[in-house]
Structure formats: structure tokens, C-alpha cells
Amino acid sequence: MDQPAYFPLFVNLSGKRVAVFGGGTVGLRRAQVLSGFGAQVTVISPAFAGQPDGVQLLCRAYSPGDCAGYALVIAATDSRTVNRAVVEECRALGIPVNAADAPGECDFYFPAIARRGSLVAGVTASNTGHRLAAQAARQIRELLDRIEQAEL
């Protein structure tokens, strides 16, 4: 069966509470992007690969009940068991969730972002090629840079 294409839906995250479970490079990168769109991001993890700007870090493991009160959740730990528990909790609470290690469990994909000022493009290959989506986003950024330069 062919992978379904996901509809690109742009949402206002300004002031919304977002939880990211997992303090590795993937989780922190996603936390930083979400923070850049005005979300109030909390990363929950027993360890962190860095310190992103504008993101709250809680140094502890996931506990059942942690997802309550968040508008959006990212499960990006290095444990399939923990990520699955986060997904199940979010489903029970009606919270959109993205599991970095299980595309079939995602309510949404985390796109490659091309952003220049108020122009924002999100690119996904519907989980068929992260490299392809990243390359397309890079080319869109270059195009946006050229457009910006032409307007100066």
C-alpha cells in the first residue's frame, strides 16, 4: 500500500505548551524549532545533549500523566517503550503527538522547515525520504534568500 500524503496544516503555537520527551539531538532540535514559533517548550529527559535557547529542561524520566495540559507532544527518547507510552497517553487525552521513531504512530509529521521572516514552508516526503525533504527545504531556503535579496 502507498504511504498516504499528509495535508500541510499550519498552526499557531504562540504561547501554547508543548512537551518534548527526549533530550538527545533530535528532541532538542525539535524543541528549538517549536520554540522559534512561539511555543512554550518543556523538554523532559534524564540527560541532555545541549541547552537550547528559550526551552525549559526538566531533568527526569517520563512518568505517566506527564502529557496532561500540553497542546502538542513530541516523543523522541531513545526508548521505544517510553515513546509508545507517551503516544498512548496522548491518544487517551486527545493530544496530537509525533513519535520520532514510529511514523505509523504519528498524528503529524515534523517537517523540514524553510523560514525567512514571515514566509514559512514545511516540507515532508510523507516519511519516504528524510534526506529528500531536507534537500528540498535547503533549496527553498536558498530561493527565499534570493527573493529577499532581490527586494532589498
PDB file of C-alpha atoms in Angstrom:
ATOM      1  CA  MET A   1       0.000   0.000   0.000  1.00  0.00           C
ATOM      2  CA  ASP A   2       1.232   3.503  -0.827  1.00  0.00           C
ATOM      3  CA  GLN A   3       2.143   5.847   2.005  1.00  0.00           C
ATOM      4  CA  PRO A   4      -0.597   8.493   2.329  1.00  0.00           C
ATOM      5  CA  ALA A   5       0.369  12.097   1.713  1.00  0.00           C
ATOM      6  CA  TYR A   6      -0.147  14.312   4.742  1.00  0.00           C
ATOM      7  CA  PHE A   7      -2.039  17.593   4.432  1.00  0.00           C
ATOM      8  CA  PRO A   8       0.147  20.587   5.389  1.00  0.00           C
ATOM      9  CA  LEU A   9      -1.615  22.334   8.258  1.00  0.00           C
ATOM     10  CA  PHE A  10      -0.058  25.443   9.740  1.00  0.00           C
ATOM     11  CA  VAL A  11      -0.988  26.105  13.362  1.00  0.00           C
ATOM     12  CA  ASN A  12      -0.409  28.999  15.732  1.00  0.00           C
ATOM     13  CA  LEU A  13       1.806  27.698  18.548  1.00  0.00           C
ATOM     14  CA  SER A  14       2.367  31.094  20.129  1.00  0.00           C
ATOM     15  CA  GLY A  15       2.029  30.680  23.884  1.00  0.00           C
ATOM     16  CA  LYS A  16       0.944  27.032  23.591  1.00  0.00           C
ATOM     17  CA  ARG A  17       2.514  24.496  25.957  1.00  0.00           C
ATOM     18  CA  VAL A  18       4.496  21.816  24.110  1.00  0.00           C
ATOM     19  CA  ALA A  19       6.277  18.835  25.657  1.00  0.00           C
ATOM     20  CA  VAL A  20       9.248  17.082  24.116  1.00  0.00           C
ATOM     21  CA  PHE A  21      10.280  13.794  25.690  1.00  0.00           C
ATOM     22  CA  GLY A  22      13.933  13.087  24.967  1.00  0.00           C
ATOM     23  CA  GLY A  23      16.962  15.321  25.393  1.00  0.00           C
ATOM     24  CA  GLY A  24      19.058  13.945  22.543  1.00  0.00           C
ATOM     25  CA  THR A  25      19.899  15.770  19.328  1.00  0.00           C
ATOM     26  CA  VAL A  26      16.529  15.007  17.674  1.00  0.00           C
ATOM     27  CA  GLY A  27      14.444  16.077  20.653  1.00  0.00           C
ATOM     28  CA  LEU A  28      16.450  19.240  21.291  1.00  0.00           C
ATOM     29  CA  ARG A  29      16.441  20.211  17.609  1.00  0.00           C
ATOM     30  CA  ARG A  30      12.649  19.848  17.505  1.00  0.00           C
ATOM     31  CA  ALA A  31      12.296  21.756  20.775  1.00  0.00           C
ATOM     32  CA  GLN A  32      14.361  24.633  19.373  1.00  0.00           C
ATOM     33  CA  VAL A  33      12.270  24.813  16.187  1.00  0.00           C
ATOM     34  CA  LEU A  34       8.999  24.776  18.135  1.00  0.00           C
ATOM     35  CA  SER A  35      10.287  27.471  20.498  1.00  0.00           C
ATOM     36  CA  GLY A  36      11.127  29.596  17.457  1.00  0.00           C
ATOM     37  CA  PHE A  37       7.435  29.562  16.592  1.00  0.00           C
ATOM     38  CA  GLY A  38       6.434  30.909  19.996  1.00  0.00           C
ATOM     39  CA  ALA A  39       5.635  27.644  21.783  1.00  0.00           C
ATOM     40  CA  GLN A  40       6.389  27.324  25.492  1.00  0.00           C
ATOM     41  CA  VAL A  41       8.510  24.177  25.220  1.00  0.00           C
ATOM     42  CA  THR A  42       9.427  21.850  28.057  1.00  0.00           C
ATOM     43  CA  VAL A  43      11.900  19.044  27.386  1.00  0.00           C
ATOM     44  CA  ILE A  44      11.673  16.136  29.817  1.00  0.00           C
ATOM     45  CA  SER A  45      14.653  13.805  29.874  1.00  0.00           C
ATOM     46  CA  PRO A  46      17.125  12.272  32.342  1.00  0.00           C
ATOM     47  CA  ALA A  47      20.010  13.714  30.264  1.00  0.00           C
ATOM     48  CA  PHE A  48      20.524  16.428  27.631  1.00  0.00           C
ATOM     49  CA  ALA A  49      22.782  16.722  24.589  1.00  0.00           C
ATOM     50  CA  GLY A  50      22.789  20.514  24.863  1.00  0.00           C
ATOM     51  CA  GLN A  51      20.936  23.594  26.095  1.00  0.00           C
ATOM     52  CA  PRO A  52      18.605  25.142  23.503  1.00  0.00           C
ATOM     53  CA  ASP A  53      17.605  28.783  23.940  1.00  0.00           C
ATOM     54  CA  GLY A  54      14.132  29.544  25.252  1.00  0.00           C
ATOM     55  CA  VAL A  55      13.388  25.952  26.264  1.00  0.00           C
ATOM     56  CA  GLN A  56      12.701  24.679  29.790  1.00  0.00           C
ATOM     57  CA  LEU A  57      14.571  21.493  30.712  1.00  0.00           C
ATOM     58  CA  LEU A  58      13.247  19.034  33.310  1.00  0.00           C
ATOM     59  CA  CYS A  59      15.921  16.523  34.248  1.00  0.00           C
ATOM     60  CA  ARG A  60      13.953  13.350  34.929  1.00  0.00           C
ATOM     61  CA  ALA A  61      12.425  10.361  33.163  1.00  0.00           C
ATOM     62  CA  TYR A  62       8.914  10.259  31.701  1.00  0.00           C
ATOM     63  CA  SER A  63       6.124   9.390  34.150  1.00  0.00           C
ATOM     64  CA  PRO A  64       2.536   8.505  33.281  1.00  0.00           C
ATOM     65  CA  GLY A  65       0.462  11.679  33.486  1.00  0.00           C
ATOM     66  CA  ASP A  66       3.250  13.928  32.154  1.00  0.00           C
ATOM     67  CA  CYS A  67       1.395  14.732  28.915  1.00  0.00           C
ATOM     68  CA  ALA A  68      -1.644  16.304  30.577  1.00  0.00           C
ATOM     69  CA  GLY A  69      -2.024  20.015  29.913  1.00  0.00           C
ATOM     70  CA  TYR A  70       0.083  20.168  26.764  1.00  0.00           C
ATOM     71  CA  ALA A  71      -1.288  21.232  23.374  1.00  0.00           C
ATOM     72  CA  LEU A  72       1.259  19.179  21.415  1.00  0.00           C
ATOM     73  CA  VAL A  73       3.753  16.442  22.303  1.00  0.00           C
ATOM     74  CA  ILE A  74       6.902  15.040  20.712  1.00  0.00           C
ATOM     75  CA  ALA A  75       8.159  11.586  21.771  1.00  0.00           C
ATOM     76  CA  ALA A  76      11.851  11.476  20.867  1.00  0.00           C
ATOM     77  CA  THR A  77      13.510   9.342  23.530  1.00  0.00           C
ATOM     78  CA  ASP A  78      15.897   6.500  22.742  1.00  0.00           C
ATOM     79  CA  SER A  79      13.369   4.034  24.189  1.00  0.00           C
ATOM     80  CA  ARG A  80      10.623   2.532  22.033  1.00  0.00           C
ATOM     81  CA  THR A  81       8.775   1.566  25.217  1.00  0.00           C
ATOM     82  CA  VAL A  82       8.758   5.132  26.550  1.00  0.00           C
ATOM     83  CA  ASN A  83       7.826   6.646  23.185  1.00  0.00           C
ATOM     84  CA  ARG A  84       4.930   4.186  22.857  1.00  0.00           C
ATOM     85  CA  ALA A  85       3.715   5.037  26.381  1.00  0.00           C
ATOM     86  CA  VAL A  86       3.791   8.757  25.512  1.00  0.00           C
ATOM     87  CA  VAL A  87       1.787   8.084  22.321  1.00  0.00           C
ATOM     88  CA  GLU A  88      -0.795   6.021  24.202  1.00  0.00           C
ATOM     89  CA  GLU A  89      -1.198   8.703  26.873  1.00  0.00           C
ATOM     90  CA  CYS A  90      -1.610  11.437  24.240  1.00  0.00           C
ATOM     91  CA  ARG A  91      -4.184   9.380  22.354  1.00  0.00           C
ATOM     92  CA  ALA A  92      -6.196   8.916  25.546  1.00  0.00           C
ATOM     93  CA  LEU A  93      -6.064  12.677  26.201  1.00  0.00           C
ATOM     94  CA  GLY A  94      -6.703  13.765  22.601  1.00  0.00           C
ATOM     95  CA  ILE A  95      -3.315  15.479  22.288  1.00  0.00           C
ATOM     96  CA  PRO A  96      -1.610  15.466  18.864  1.00  0.00           C
ATOM     97  CA  VAL A  97       1.645  13.515  19.137  1.00  0.00           C
ATOM     98  CA  ASN A  98       4.670  12.797  16.983  1.00  0.00           C
ATOM     99  CA  ALA A  99       6.792   9.717  17.720  1.00  0.00           C
ATOM    100  CA  ALA A 100      10.214  10.290  16.177  1.00  0.00           C
ATOM    101  CA  ASP A 101      10.912   6.554  15.908  1.00  0.00           C
ATOM    102  CA  ALA A 102       7.496   5.322  14.706  1.00  0.00           C
ATOM    103  CA  PRO A 103       5.937   7.239  11.785  1.00  0.00           C
ATOM    104  CA  GLY A 104       2.887   4.963  11.849  1.00  0.00           C
ATOM    105  CA  GLU A 105       2.031   6.232  15.338  1.00  0.00           C
ATOM    106  CA  CYS A 106       2.274   9.918  14.442  1.00  0.00           C
ATOM    107  CA  ASP A 107      -0.706  12.249  14.295  1.00  0.00           C
ATOM    108  CA  PHE A 108       1.527  14.627  12.335  1.00  0.00           C
ATOM    109  CA  TYR A 109       4.972  14.619  10.768  1.00  0.00           C
ATOM    110  CA  PHE A 110       7.613  17.086  11.867  1.00  0.00           C
ATOM    111  CA  PRO A 111       8.575  18.810   8.606  1.00  0.00           C
ATOM    112  CA  ALA A 112      11.849  20.182   7.386  1.00  0.00           C
ATOM    113  CA  ILE A 113      11.436  23.949   7.837  1.00  0.00           C
ATOM    114  CA  ALA A 114      12.372  26.741   5.459  1.00  0.00           C
ATOM    115  CA  ARG A 115      11.730  30.100   7.110  1.00  0.00           C
ATOM    116  CA  ARG A 116      12.658  33.631   6.197  1.00  0.00           C
ATOM    117  CA  GLY A 117      10.752  36.288   8.116  1.00  0.00           C
ATOM    118  CA  SER A 118       7.036  35.716   7.750  1.00  0.00           C
ATOM    119  CA  LEU A 119       7.481  33.195   4.926  1.00  0.00           C
ATOM    120  CA  VAL A 120       7.379  29.623   6.208  1.00  0.00           C
ATOM    121  CA  ALA A 121       7.485  26.399   4.196  1.00  0.00           C
ATOM    122  CA  GLY A 122       7.238  22.945   5.729  1.00  0.00           C
ATOM    123  CA  VAL A 123       8.470  20.031   3.628  1.00  0.00           C
ATOM    124  CA  THR A 124       7.773  16.352   4.113  1.00  0.00           C
ATOM    125  CA  ALA A 125       8.206  13.349   1.879  1.00  0.00           C
ATOM    126  CA  SER A 126       5.426  11.582   3.805  1.00  0.00           C
ATOM    127  CA  ASN A 127       8.082   9.562   5.617  1.00  0.00           C
ATOM    128  CA  THR A 128       9.556   8.142   2.435  1.00  0.00           C
ATOM    129  CA  GLY A 129      12.764  10.159   2.411  1.00  0.00           C
ATOM    130  CA  HIS A 130      14.019  12.468   5.150  1.00  0.00           C
ATOM    131  CA  ARG A 131      17.069  13.305   3.051  1.00  0.00           C
ATOM    132  CA  LEU A 132      14.860  14.327   0.113  1.00  0.00           C
ATOM    133  CA  ALA A 133      12.741  16.590   2.347  1.00  0.00           C
ATOM    134  CA  ALA A 134      15.858  18.154   3.896  1.00  0.00           C
ATOM    135  CA  GLN A 135      17.335  18.809   0.447  1.00  0.00           C
ATOM    136  CA  ALA A 136      14.089  20.400  -0.773  1.00  0.00           C
ATOM    137  CA  ALA A 137      13.919  22.619   2.334  1.00  0.00           C
ATOM    138  CA  ARG A 138      17.535  23.687   1.782  1.00  0.00           C
ATOM    139  CA  GLN A 139      16.720  24.670  -1.812  1.00  0.00           C
ATOM    140  CA  ILE A 140      13.601  26.552  -0.684  1.00  0.00           C
ATOM    141  CA  ARG A 141      15.724  28.471   1.852  1.00  0.00           C
ATOM    142  CA  GLU A 142      18.117  29.427  -0.939  1.00  0.00           C
ATOM    143  CA  LEU A 143      15.186  30.587  -3.078  1.00  0.00           C
ATOM    144  CA  LEU A 144      13.786  32.634  -0.192  1.00  0.00           C
ATOM    145  CA  ASP A 145      17.228  34.200   0.317  1.00  0.00           C
ATOM    146  CA  ARG A 146      17.360  35.185  -3.379  1.00  0.00           C
ATOM    147  CA  ILE A 147      13.854  36.668  -3.194  1.00  0.00           C
ATOM    148  CA  GLU A 148      14.787  38.594  -0.061  1.00  0.00           C
ATOM    149  CA  GLN A 149      17.975  39.925  -1.706  1.00  0.00           C
ATOM    150  CA  ALA A 150      16.051  40.985  -4.840  1.00  0.00           C
ATOM    151  CA  GLU A 151      13.661  43.038  -2.703  1.00  0.00           C
ATOM    152  CA  LEU A 152      16.479  44.967  -0.966  1.00  0.00           C
TER     153      LEU A 152
END
